[in-house]
Amino acid sequence: DAGVIQSPRHEVTEMGQEVTLRCKPISGHNSLFWYRQTMMRGLELLIYFNNNVPIDDSGMPEDRFSAKMPNASFSTLKIQPSEPRDSAVYFCASISGTGDEKLFFGSGTQLSVL
Amino acid sequence: DQQVKQNSPSLSVQEGRISILNCDYTNSMFDYFLWYKKYPAEGPTFLISISSIKDKNEDGRFTVFLNKSAKHLSLHIVPSQPGDSAVYFCAASLYNQGGKLIFGQGTELSVKP
């Protein structure tokens, strides 16, 4: 298995632009998570889906952030409009949901908002 | 309020010696604890875990100890190898909330040859 796949690996954009991050979870995993890593707050959960349904979005910082999971193999995290304080590494992760609680992470998207 | 704390941002150890990474937590309802290892420009990878009903779990060179009364866990790496140099994150979750992890800030381990 290729693992969790995220794209792009790096994104540089200007303040006010829309940013879309993409994720393909491990095939067969039924839960998908979006995490963000910053120097100030470390790794924090933004939102997670179970069977494509958003379960908990309490970590989403503002309405500028939105996430979708249209099918079991694809999810997006969108920031519109982006701000410099959104600069961070965004990780997608998935879990099998069979009771094995190991979370598998993608390589992350390094986002820089200028 | 940080529920999971790793108070040492960095640790340097000689190759072949023991590395001990520490983690404290405040929420007594945490049911499951994990350690993740992260290399630069990669995502965290699972290393070892322990359920709250145990006090020790061992996997090769890696052992995790849990002291529930002290709300403390530690990761022991014996013997340490240069390839172990990475950032180590402690994480915790509540019962039946697999994947919804609360992470510590991480400890950067450097193993010197």
PDB file of N, CA and C in Angstrom, chain A residues 9 33 35 37 39-43 45 48 56 58 91 95 101-108, chain B residues 31-32 34 36 38 41-46 89 93-94 96-101 103-105:
ATOM      1  N   ARG A   9       2.985  18.871  -1.871  1.00  0.00           N
ATOM      2  CA  ARG A   9       3.925  18.774  -0.758  1.00  0.00           C
ATOM      3  C   ARG A   9       4.251  20.151  -0.210  1.00  0.00           C
ATOM      4  N   PHE A  33      -8.420  12.007   9.188  1.00  0.00           N
ATOM      5  CA  PHE A  33      -8.164  13.105  10.112  1.00  0.00           C
ATOM      6  C   PHE A  33      -7.295  14.155   9.428  1.00  0.00           C
ATOM      7  N   TYR A  35      -4.756  17.153  10.597  1.00  0.00           N
ATOM      8  CA  TYR A  35      -4.004  17.759  11.684  1.00  0.00           C
ATOM      9  C   TYR A  35      -3.189  18.923  11.128  1.00  0.00           C
ATOM     10  N   GLN A  37       0.346  21.318  12.163  1.00  0.00           N
ATOM     11  CA  GLN A  37       1.492  21.468  13.055  1.00  0.00           C
ATOM     12  C   GLN A  37       2.058  22.878  12.936  1.00  0.00           C
ATOM     13  N   MET A  39       4.602  25.893  15.235  1.00  0.00           N
ATOM     14  CA  MET A  39       5.581  26.029  16.320  1.00  0.00           C
ATOM     15  C   MET A  39       4.871  26.331  17.629  1.00  0.00           C
ATOM     16  N   MET A  40       3.858  27.188  17.567  1.00  0.00           N
ATOM     17  CA  MET A  40       3.204  27.643  18.793  1.00  0.00           C
ATOM     18  C   MET A  40       2.311  26.555  19.411  1.00  0.00           C
ATOM     19  N   ARG A  41       1.570  25.833  18.580  1.00  0.00           N
ATOM     20  CA  ARG A  41       0.541  24.941  19.108  1.00  0.00           C
ATOM     21  C   ARG A  41       0.845  23.470  18.901  1.00  0.00           C
ATOM     22  N   GLY A  42       1.960  23.181  18.224  1.00  0.00           N
ATOM     23  CA  GLY A  42       2.309  21.782  17.985  1.00  0.00           C
ATOM     24  C   GLY A  42       1.329  21.122  17.029  1.00  0.00           C
ATOM     25  N   LEU A  43       1.117  19.825  17.215  1.00  0.00           N
ATOM     26  CA  LEU A  43       0.201  19.054  16.370  1.00  0.00           C
ATOM     27  C   LEU A  43      -1.196  19.107  16.966  1.00  0.00           C
ATOM     28  N   LEU A  45      -5.546  18.562  16.155  1.00  0.00           N
ATOM     29  CA  LEU A  45      -6.571  18.017  15.281  1.00  0.00           C
ATOM     30  C   LEU A  45      -7.501  19.129  14.815  1.00  0.00           C
ATOM     31  N   TYR A  48     -12.222  15.497  11.813  1.00  0.00           N
ATOM     32  CA  TYR A  48     -12.116  14.126  11.353  1.00  0.00           C
ATOM     33  C   TYR A  48     -13.437  13.613  10.817  1.00  0.00           C
ATOM     34  N   ASP A  56     -16.313  15.522  13.954  1.00  0.00           N
ATOM     35  CA  ASP A  56     -15.897  16.528  14.921  1.00  0.00           C
ATOM     36  C   ASP A  56     -15.050  17.565  14.198  1.00  0.00           C
ATOM     37  N   SER A  58     -14.502  20.623  15.713  1.00  0.00           N
ATOM     38  CA  SER A  58     -14.280  21.630  16.745  1.00  0.00           C
ATOM     39  C   SER A  58     -12.878  22.234  16.705  1.00  0.00           C
ATOM     40  N   PHE A  91      -1.215  17.931   8.012  1.00  0.00           N
ATOM     41  CA  PHE A  91      -1.115  16.482   7.843  1.00  0.00           C
ATOM     42  C   PHE A  91      -2.501  15.870   7.724  1.00  0.00           C
ATOM     43  N   ILE A  95      -7.110   5.895   9.752  1.00  0.00           N
ATOM     44  CA  ILE A  95      -7.108   4.797  10.705  1.00  0.00           C
ATOM     45  C   ILE A  95      -8.087   3.748  10.204  1.00  0.00           C
ATOM     46  N   GLU A 101      -5.763   1.229  16.905  1.00  0.00           N
ATOM     47  CA  GLU A 101      -5.818   2.676  17.024  1.00  0.00           C
ATOM     48  C   GLU A 101      -4.599   3.385  16.476  1.00  0.00           C
ATOM     49  N   LYS A 102      -3.834   2.705  15.648  1.00  0.00           N
ATOM     50  CA  LYS A 102      -2.655   3.343  15.069  1.00  0.00           C
ATOM     51  C   LYS A 102      -3.085   4.260  13.932  1.00  0.00           C
ATOM     52  N   LEU A 103      -2.676   5.506  14.043  1.00  0.00           N
ATOM     53  CA  LEU A 103      -2.973   6.507  13.037  1.00  0.00           C
ATOM     54  C   LEU A 103      -1.814   6.544  12.054  1.00  0.00           C
ATOM     55  N   PHE A 104      -2.124   6.497  10.768  1.00  0.00           N
ATOM     56  CA  PHE A 104      -1.105   6.561   9.726  1.00  0.00           C
ATOM     57  C   PHE A 104      -1.156   7.946   9.084  1.00  0.00           C
ATOM     58  N   PHE A 105      -0.022   8.628   9.080  1.00  0.00           N
ATOM     59  CA  PHE A 105       0.052   9.994   8.568  1.00  0.00           C
ATOM     60  C   PHE A 105       0.623  10.041   7.164  1.00  0.00           C
ATOM     61  N   GLY A 106       0.164  11.039   6.411  1.00  0.00           N
ATOM     62  CA  GLY A 106       0.814  11.386   5.161  1.00  0.00           C
ATOM     63  C   GLY A 106       2.058  12.217   5.430  1.00  0.00           C
ATOM     64  N   SER A 107       2.731  12.593   4.358  1.00  0.00           N
ATOM     65  CA  SER A 107       3.977  13.357   4.494  1.00  0.00           C
ATOM     66  C   SER A 107       3.741  14.838   4.760  1.00  0.00           C
ATOM     67  N   GLY A 108       2.500  15.270   4.637  1.00  0.00           N
ATOM     68  CA  GLY A 108       2.179  16.648   4.971  1.00  0.00           C
ATOM     69  C   GLY A 108       2.272  17.605   3.801  1.00  0.00           C
TER      70      GLY A 108
ATOM     71  N   ASP B  31      -7.180   6.892  27.825  1.00  0.00           N
ATOM     72  CA  ASP B  31      -7.276   5.440  27.862  1.00  0.00           C
ATOM     73  C   ASP B  31      -6.150   4.758  27.093  1.00  0.00           C
ATOM     74  N   TYR B  32      -5.525   5.507  26.215  1.00  0.00           N
ATOM     75  CA  TYR B  32      -4.566   4.891  25.300  1.00  0.00           C
ATOM     76  C   TYR B  32      -3.476   5.906  25.028  1.00  0.00           C
ATOM     77  N   LEU B  34       0.343   6.680  22.968  1.00  0.00           N
ATOM     78  CA  LEU B  34       1.150   6.280  21.820  1.00  0.00           C
ATOM     79  C   LEU B  34       2.396   7.150  21.734  1.00  0.00           C
ATOM     80  N   TYR B  36       5.014   8.509  18.703  1.00  0.00           N
ATOM     81  CA  TYR B  36       5.254   8.652  17.280  1.00  0.00           C
ATOM     82  C   TYR B  36       6.647   9.230  17.083  1.00  0.00           C
ATOM     83  N   LYS B  38       9.171  11.237  14.252  1.00  0.00           N
ATOM     84  CA  LYS B  38       9.052  12.064  13.050  1.00  0.00           C
ATOM     85  C   LYS B  38      10.437  12.505  12.565  1.00  0.00           C
ATOM     86  N   ALA B  41      10.567  16.645   7.204  1.00  0.00           N
ATOM     87  CA  ALA B  41       9.858  16.589   5.922  1.00  0.00           C
ATOM     88  C   ALA B  41       9.068  15.295   5.736  1.00  0.00           C
ATOM     89  N   GLU B  42       8.806  14.582   6.825  1.00  0.00           N
ATOM     90  CA  GLU B  42       7.959  13.395   6.749  1.00  0.00           C
ATOM     91  C   GLU B  42       6.853  13.513   7.788  1.00  0.00           C
ATOM     92  N   GLY B  43       5.816  12.702   7.604  1.00  0.00           N
ATOM     93  CA  GLY B  43       4.787  12.663   8.619  1.00  0.00           C
ATOM     94  C   GLY B  43       5.201  11.808   9.805  1.00  0.00           C
ATOM     95  N   PRO B  44       4.549  11.982  10.947  1.00  0.00           N
ATOM     96  CA  PRO B  44       4.844  11.126  12.100  1.00  0.00           C
ATOM     97  C   PRO B  44       4.540   9.677  11.774  1.00  0.00           C
ATOM     98  N   THR B  45       5.366   8.774  12.286  1.00  0.00           N
ATOM     99  CA  THR B  45       5.112   7.341  12.122  1.00  0.00           C
ATOM    100  C   THR B  45       4.957   6.690  13.485  1.00  0.00           C
ATOM    101  N   PHE B  46       4.028   5.777  13.555  1.00  0.00           N
ATOM    102  CA  PHE B  46       3.736   5.095  14.812  1.00  0.00           C
ATOM    103  C   PHE B  46       4.934   4.272  15.272  1.00  0.00           C
ATOM    104  N   PHE B  89       7.066  12.222  19.521  1.00  0.00           N
ATOM    105  CA  PHE B  89       5.845  12.795  20.064  1.00  0.00           C
ATOM    106  C   PHE B  89       5.130  11.764  20.914  1.00  0.00           C
ATOM    107  N   SER B  93      -5.242   9.378  23.871  1.00  0.00           N
ATOM    108  CA  SER B  93      -6.621   9.444  23.392  1.00  0.00           C
ATOM    109  C   SER B  93      -7.573   8.931  24.463  1.00  0.00           C
ATOM    110  N   LEU B  94      -8.821   9.346  24.323  1.00  0.00           N
ATOM    111  CA  LEU B  94      -9.850   8.867  25.227  1.00  0.00           C
ATOM    112  C   LEU B  94     -10.395   7.537  24.722  1.00  0.00           C
ATOM    113  N   ASN B  96     -12.327   4.748  23.016  1.00  0.00           N
ATOM    114  CA  ASN B  96     -13.127   4.645  21.795  1.00  0.00           C
ATOM    115  C   ASN B  96     -13.019   5.875  20.895  1.00  0.00           C
ATOM    116  N   GLN B  97     -11.934   6.597  21.006  1.00  0.00           N
ATOM    117  CA  GLN B  97     -11.716   7.746  20.133  1.00  0.00           C
ATOM    118  C   GLN B  97     -10.380   7.606  19.421  1.00  0.00           C
ATOM    119  N   GLY B  98     -10.176   6.415  18.862  1.00  0.00           N
ATOM    120  CA  GLY B  98      -8.940   6.166  18.144  1.00  0.00           C
ATOM    121  C   GLY B  98      -8.731   7.163  17.036  1.00  0.00           C
ATOM    122  N   GLY B  99      -7.545   7.686  16.938  1.00  0.00           N
ATOM    123  CA  GLY B  99      -7.215   8.656  15.910  1.00  0.00           C
ATOM    124  C   GLY B  99      -7.379  10.086  16.368  1.00  0.00           C
ATOM    125  N   LYS B 100      -8.228  10.319  17.347  1.00  0.00           N
ATOM    126  CA  LYS B 100      -8.421  11.676  17.872  1.00  0.00           C
ATOM    127  C   LYS B 100      -7.398  11.864  18.992  1.00  0.00           C
ATOM    128  N   LEU B 101      -6.193  12.222  18.592  1.00  0.00           N
ATOM    129  CA  LEU B 101      -5.071  12.224  19.508  1.00  0.00           C
ATOM    130  C   LEU B 101      -4.744  13.622  20.012  1.00  0.00           C
ATOM    131  N   PHE B 103      -1.530  15.537  21.263  1.00  0.00           N
ATOM    132  CA  PHE B 103      -0.093  15.367  21.167  1.00  0.00           C
ATOM    133  C   PHE B 103       0.661  16.276  22.128  1.00  0.00           C
ATOM    134  N   GLY B 104       1.810  15.794  22.588  1.00  0.00           N
ATOM    135  CA  GLY B 104       2.762  16.638  23.271  1.00  0.00           C
ATOM    136  C   GLY B 104       3.524  17.461  22.244  1.00  0.00           C
ATOM    137  N   GLN B 105       4.394  18.333  22.733  1.00  0.00           N
ATOM    138  CA  GLN B 105       5.124  19.240  21.850  1.00  0.00           C
ATOM    139  C   GLN B 105       6.309  18.574  21.160  1.00  0.00           C
TER     140      GLN B 105
END
